Tab-separated table of C-alpha atoms in Angstrom:
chain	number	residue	atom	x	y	z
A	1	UNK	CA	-81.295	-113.184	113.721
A	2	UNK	CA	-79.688	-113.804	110.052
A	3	UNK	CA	-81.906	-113.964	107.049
A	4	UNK	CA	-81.235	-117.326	105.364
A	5	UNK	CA	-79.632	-115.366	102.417
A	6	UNK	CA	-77.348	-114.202	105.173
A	7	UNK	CA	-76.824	-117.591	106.180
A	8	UNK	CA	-76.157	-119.404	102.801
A	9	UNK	CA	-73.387	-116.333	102.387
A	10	UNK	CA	-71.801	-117.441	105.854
A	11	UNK	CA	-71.694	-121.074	104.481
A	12	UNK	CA	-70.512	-120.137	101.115
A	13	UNK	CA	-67.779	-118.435	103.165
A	14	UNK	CA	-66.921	-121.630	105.547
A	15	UNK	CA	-66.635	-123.225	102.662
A	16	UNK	CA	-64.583	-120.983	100.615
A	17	UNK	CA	-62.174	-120.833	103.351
A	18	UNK	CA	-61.881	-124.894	103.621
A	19	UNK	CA	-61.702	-125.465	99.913
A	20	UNK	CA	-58.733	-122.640	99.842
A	21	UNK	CA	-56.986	-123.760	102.614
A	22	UNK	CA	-56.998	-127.392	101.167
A	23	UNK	CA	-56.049	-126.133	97.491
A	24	UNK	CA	-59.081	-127.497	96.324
A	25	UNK	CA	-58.868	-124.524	93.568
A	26	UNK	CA	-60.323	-124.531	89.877
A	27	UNK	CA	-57.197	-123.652	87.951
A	28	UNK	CA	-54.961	-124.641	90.726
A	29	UNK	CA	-52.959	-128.278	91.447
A	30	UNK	CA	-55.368	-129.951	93.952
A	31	UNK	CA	-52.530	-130.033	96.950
A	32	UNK	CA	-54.381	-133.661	98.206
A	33	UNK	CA	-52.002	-135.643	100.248
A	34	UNK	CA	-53.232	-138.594	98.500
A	35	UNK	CA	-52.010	-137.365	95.125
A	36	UNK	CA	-49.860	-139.903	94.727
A	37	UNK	CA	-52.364	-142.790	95.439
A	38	UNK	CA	-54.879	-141.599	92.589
A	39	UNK	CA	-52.842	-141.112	89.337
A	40	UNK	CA	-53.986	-139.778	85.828
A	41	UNK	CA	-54.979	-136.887	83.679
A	42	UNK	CA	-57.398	-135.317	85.976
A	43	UNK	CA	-59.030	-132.275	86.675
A	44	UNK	CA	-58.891	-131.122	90.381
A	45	UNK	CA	-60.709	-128.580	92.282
A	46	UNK	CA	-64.321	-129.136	92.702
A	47	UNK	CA	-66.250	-127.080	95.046
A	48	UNK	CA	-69.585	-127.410	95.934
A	49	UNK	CA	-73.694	-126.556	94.764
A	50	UNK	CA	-75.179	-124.363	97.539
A	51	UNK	CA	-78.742	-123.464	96.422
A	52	UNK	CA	-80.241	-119.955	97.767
A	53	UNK	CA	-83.002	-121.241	99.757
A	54	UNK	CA	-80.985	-124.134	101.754
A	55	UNK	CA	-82.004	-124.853	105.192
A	56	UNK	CA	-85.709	-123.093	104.453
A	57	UNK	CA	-86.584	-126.228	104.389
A	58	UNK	CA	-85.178	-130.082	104.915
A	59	UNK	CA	-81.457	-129.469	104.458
A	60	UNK	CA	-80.924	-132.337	101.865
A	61	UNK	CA	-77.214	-132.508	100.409
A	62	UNK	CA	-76.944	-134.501	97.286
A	63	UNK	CA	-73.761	-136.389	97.422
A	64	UNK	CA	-72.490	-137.573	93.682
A	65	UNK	CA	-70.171	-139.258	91.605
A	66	UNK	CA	-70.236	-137.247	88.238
A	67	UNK	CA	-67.622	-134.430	88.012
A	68	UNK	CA	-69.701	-131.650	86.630
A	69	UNK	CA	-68.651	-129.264	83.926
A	70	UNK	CA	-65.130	-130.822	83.741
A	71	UNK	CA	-64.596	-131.167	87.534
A	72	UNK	CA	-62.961	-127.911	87.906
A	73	UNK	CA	-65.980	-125.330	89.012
A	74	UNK	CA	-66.003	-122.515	91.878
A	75	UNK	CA	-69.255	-122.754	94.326
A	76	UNK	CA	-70.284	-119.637	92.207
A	77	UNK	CA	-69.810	-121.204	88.813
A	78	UNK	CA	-70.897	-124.836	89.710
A	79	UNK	CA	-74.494	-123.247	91.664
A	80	UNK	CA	-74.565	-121.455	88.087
A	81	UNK	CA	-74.472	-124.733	86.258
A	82	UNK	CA	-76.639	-126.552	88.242
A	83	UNK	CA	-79.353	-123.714	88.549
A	84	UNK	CA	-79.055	-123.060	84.764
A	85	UNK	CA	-79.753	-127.147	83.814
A	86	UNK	CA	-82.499	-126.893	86.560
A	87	UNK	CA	-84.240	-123.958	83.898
A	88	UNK	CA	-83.604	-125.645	80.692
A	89	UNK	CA	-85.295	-128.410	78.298
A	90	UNK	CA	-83.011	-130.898	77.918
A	91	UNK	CA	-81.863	-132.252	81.419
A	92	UNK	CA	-79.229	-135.085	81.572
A	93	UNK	CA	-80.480	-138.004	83.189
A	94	UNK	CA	-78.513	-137.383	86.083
A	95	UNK	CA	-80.346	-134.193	87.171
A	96	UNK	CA	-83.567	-135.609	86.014
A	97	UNK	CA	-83.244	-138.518	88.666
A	98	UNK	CA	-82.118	-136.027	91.053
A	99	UNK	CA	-85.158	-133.284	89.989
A	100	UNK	CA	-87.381	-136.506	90.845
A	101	UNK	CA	-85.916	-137.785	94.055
A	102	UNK	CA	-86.118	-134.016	95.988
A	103	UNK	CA	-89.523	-133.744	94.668
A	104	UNK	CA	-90.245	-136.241	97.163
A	105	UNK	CA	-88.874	-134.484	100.183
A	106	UNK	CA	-90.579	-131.009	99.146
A	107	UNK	CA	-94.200	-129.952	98.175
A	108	UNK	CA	-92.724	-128.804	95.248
A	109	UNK	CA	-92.299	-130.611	91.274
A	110	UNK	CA	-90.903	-127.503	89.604
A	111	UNK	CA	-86.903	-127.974	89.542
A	112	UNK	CA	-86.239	-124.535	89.301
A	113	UNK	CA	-87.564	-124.359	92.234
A	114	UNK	CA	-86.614	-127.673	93.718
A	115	UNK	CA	-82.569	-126.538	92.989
A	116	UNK	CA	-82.700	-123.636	95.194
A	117	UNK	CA	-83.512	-126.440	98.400
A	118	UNK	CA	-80.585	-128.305	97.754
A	119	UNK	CA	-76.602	-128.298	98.136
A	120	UNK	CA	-74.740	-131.220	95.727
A	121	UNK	CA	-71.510	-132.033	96.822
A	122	UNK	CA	-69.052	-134.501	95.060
A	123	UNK	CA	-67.783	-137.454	97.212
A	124	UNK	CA	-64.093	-137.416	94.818
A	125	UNK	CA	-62.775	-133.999	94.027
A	126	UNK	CA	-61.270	-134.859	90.802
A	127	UNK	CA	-62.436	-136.473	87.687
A	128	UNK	CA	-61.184	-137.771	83.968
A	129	UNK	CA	-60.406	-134.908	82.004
A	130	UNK	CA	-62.633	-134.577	79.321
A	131	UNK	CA	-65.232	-137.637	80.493
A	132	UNK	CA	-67.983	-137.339	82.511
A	133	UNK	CA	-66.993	-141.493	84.173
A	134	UNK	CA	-66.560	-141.573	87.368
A	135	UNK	CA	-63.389	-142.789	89.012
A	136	UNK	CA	-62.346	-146.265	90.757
A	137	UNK	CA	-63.685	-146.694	93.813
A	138	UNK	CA	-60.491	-145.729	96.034
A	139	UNK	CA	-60.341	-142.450	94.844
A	140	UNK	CA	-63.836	-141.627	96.298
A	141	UNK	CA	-61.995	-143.360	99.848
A	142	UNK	CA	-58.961	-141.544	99.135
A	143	UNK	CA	-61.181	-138.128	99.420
A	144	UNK	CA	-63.356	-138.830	102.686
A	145	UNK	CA	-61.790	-136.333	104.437
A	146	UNK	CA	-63.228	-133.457	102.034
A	147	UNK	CA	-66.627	-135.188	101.906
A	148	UNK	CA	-66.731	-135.051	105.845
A	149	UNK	CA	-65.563	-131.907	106.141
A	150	UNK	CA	-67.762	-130.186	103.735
A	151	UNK	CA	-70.790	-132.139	105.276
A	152	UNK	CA	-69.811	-130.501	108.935
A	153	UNK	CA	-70.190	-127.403	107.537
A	154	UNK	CA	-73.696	-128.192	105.609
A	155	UNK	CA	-74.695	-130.115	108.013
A	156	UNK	CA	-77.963	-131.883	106.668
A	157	UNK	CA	-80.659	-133.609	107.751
A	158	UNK	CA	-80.655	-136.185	104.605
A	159	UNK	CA	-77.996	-137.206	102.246
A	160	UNK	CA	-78.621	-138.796	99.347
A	161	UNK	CA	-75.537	-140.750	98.261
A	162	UNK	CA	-75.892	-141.522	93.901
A	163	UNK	CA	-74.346	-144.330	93.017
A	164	UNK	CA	-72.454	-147.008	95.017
A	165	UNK	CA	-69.118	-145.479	95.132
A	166	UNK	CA	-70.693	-142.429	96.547
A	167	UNK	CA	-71.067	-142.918	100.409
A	168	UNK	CA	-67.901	-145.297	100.397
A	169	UNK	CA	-65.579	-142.551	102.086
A	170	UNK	CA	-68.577	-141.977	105.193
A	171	UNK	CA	-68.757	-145.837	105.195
A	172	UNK	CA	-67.648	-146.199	109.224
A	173	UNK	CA	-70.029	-143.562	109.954
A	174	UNK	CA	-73.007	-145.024	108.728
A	175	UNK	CA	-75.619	-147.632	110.736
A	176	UNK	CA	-78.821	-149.473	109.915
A	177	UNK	CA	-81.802	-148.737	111.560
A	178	UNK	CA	-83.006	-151.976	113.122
A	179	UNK	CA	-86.412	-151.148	113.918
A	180	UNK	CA	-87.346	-150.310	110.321
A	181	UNK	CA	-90.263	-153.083	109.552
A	182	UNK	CA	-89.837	-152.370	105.732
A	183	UNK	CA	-86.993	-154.802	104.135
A	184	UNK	CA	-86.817	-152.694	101.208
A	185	UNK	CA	-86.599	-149.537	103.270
A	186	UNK	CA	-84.316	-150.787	106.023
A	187	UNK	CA	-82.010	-151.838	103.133
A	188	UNK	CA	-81.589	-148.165	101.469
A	189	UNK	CA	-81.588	-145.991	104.372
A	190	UNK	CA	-79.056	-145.528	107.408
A	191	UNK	CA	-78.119	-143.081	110.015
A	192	UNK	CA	-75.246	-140.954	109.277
A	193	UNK	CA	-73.169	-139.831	112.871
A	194	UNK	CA	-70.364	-137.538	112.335
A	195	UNK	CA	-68.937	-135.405	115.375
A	196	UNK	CA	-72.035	-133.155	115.688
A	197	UNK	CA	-74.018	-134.685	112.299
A	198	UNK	CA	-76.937	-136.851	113.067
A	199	UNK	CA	-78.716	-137.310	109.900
A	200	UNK	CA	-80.473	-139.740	107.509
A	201	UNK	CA	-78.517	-141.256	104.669
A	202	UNK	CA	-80.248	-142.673	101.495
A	203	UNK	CA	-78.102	-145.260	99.700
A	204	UNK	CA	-79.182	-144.677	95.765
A	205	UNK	CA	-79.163	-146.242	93.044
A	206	UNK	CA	-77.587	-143.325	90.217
A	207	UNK	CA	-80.233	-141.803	88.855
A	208	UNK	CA	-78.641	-142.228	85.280
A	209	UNK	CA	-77.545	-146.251	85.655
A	210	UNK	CA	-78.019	-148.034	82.714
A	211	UNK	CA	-78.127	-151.215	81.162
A	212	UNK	CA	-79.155	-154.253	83.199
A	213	UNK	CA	-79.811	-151.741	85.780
A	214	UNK	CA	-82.179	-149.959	84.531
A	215	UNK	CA	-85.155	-151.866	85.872
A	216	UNK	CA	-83.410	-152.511	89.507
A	217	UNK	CA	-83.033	-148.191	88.913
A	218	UNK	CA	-86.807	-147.659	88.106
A	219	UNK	CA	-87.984	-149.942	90.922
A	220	UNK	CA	-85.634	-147.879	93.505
A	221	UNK	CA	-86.959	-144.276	92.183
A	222	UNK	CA	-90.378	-145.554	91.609
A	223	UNK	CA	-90.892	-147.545	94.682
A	224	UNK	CA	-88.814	-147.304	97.552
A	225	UNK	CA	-87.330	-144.072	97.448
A	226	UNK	CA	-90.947	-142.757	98.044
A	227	UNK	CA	-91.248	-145.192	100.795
A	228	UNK	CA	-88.157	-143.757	102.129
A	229	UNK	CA	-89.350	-139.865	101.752
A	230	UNK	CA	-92.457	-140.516	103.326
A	231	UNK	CA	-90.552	-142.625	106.978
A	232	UNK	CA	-88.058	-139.862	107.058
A	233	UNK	CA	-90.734	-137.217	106.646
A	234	UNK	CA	-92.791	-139.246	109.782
A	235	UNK	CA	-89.747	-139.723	111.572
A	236	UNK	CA	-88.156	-136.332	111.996
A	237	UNK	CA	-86.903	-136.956	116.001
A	238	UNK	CA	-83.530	-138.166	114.918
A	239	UNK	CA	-82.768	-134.953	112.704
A	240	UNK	CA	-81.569	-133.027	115.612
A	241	UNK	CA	-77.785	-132.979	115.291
A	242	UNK	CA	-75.836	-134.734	118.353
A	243	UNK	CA	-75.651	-132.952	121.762
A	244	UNK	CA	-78.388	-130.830	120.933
């Protein structure tokens, strides 16, 4: 049987492979067949977070809006990125959120450690060059066909979509889960189905919203995201992936 460092290499490979075959290459025009729909000075090419110890535990993908370092990083450089913001002082608010909402998931607080767990995936391949803002929302539509398709390979057990515009290309694949008694709960969370995905899906507020959200953004991290953690974490029936 593989060692899981064995394994993440196999799925840094799958995903290589896709990413190449789809031109989704730092340095590279992004060869998206929707190129014509989504206009602009952008930066193309982004590739994935796979941390070193993903699938040791609950796989948990982290599916985002921001671009990250200029939206133009290799799996290699963007894992370096994310590891090396996980080690430092002065995390963005972004990663902070995100530190906070694993630590839920794991018996773990440390995100050095925490980073390692997860993979973070962006649900629009290109961003603004030189901003951080995130797109319109039909550019994250335009590229549900890479979100999918990277998420068959990861295949989770929980996503956590930041931001509104973030699960709007896996929008027909999501469902509520009726017999959730909690309004607040039932609200946030849904079952993700995706040719052999079953998963959990965890609509989030972003971790870095601001302005009149910040309060509705507190409430969600403070008190229904752990509400959420703790039914998926007494629930775990439904993480089996379809037909198995």
């Amino acid at each position: 049987m593989p060692s899981n460092s064995e394994k993440i290499e196999q799925l840094k490979k799958k995903l290589q492979e896709y990413y190449e075959s789809r031109g989704i290459i730092p340095g590279e025009q992004f060869c998206c067949k929707n190129q014509d729909k989504c206009p602009g000075e952008l930066s193309r090419g982004m590739q994935c977070h796979i941390g070193s110890r993903y699938g040791e535990k609950m796989r948990i993908v982290v599916a985002s809006l921001d671009c990250g370092n200029g939206g133009a990083d290799t799996i290699e450089d963007r894992t370096r990125n994310v590891v090396s913001d996980a080690e430092g002082n002065n995390r963005n608010p972004h990663m902070r959120g995100t530190f906070k909402s694993l630590a839920l998931f794991f018996d773990e607080q440390a995100p050095n450690n925490l980073v390692h767990y997860m993979a973070m995936i962006n649900t629009c391949k290109c961003c603004r060059k030189g901003t951080s803002d995130h797109l319109p929302e039909e550019y994250y539509r335009n590229c549900s066909e890479y979100t999918l398709s990277e998420l068959l390979v990861l295949k989770p057990d929980v996503i956590l979509f930041q931001g509104k515009f973030a699960p709007i290309g896996c929008q027909d694949y999501l469902s509520e889960i009726e017999s959730i008694d909690d309004e607040e709960v039932r609200q946030n969370l849904r079952l993700f189905r995706y040719q052999d995905i079953l998963c959990y899906a965890v609509i989030c507020i972003h971790p870095a919203a601001r302005g009149r959200q910040i309060e509705r953004r507190n409430h969600f991290y403070d008190t229904i995201l752990p509400k959420i953690a703790e039914y998926i974490k007494n629930h775990p029936v439904i993480l089996t992936p379809a037909g198995v």
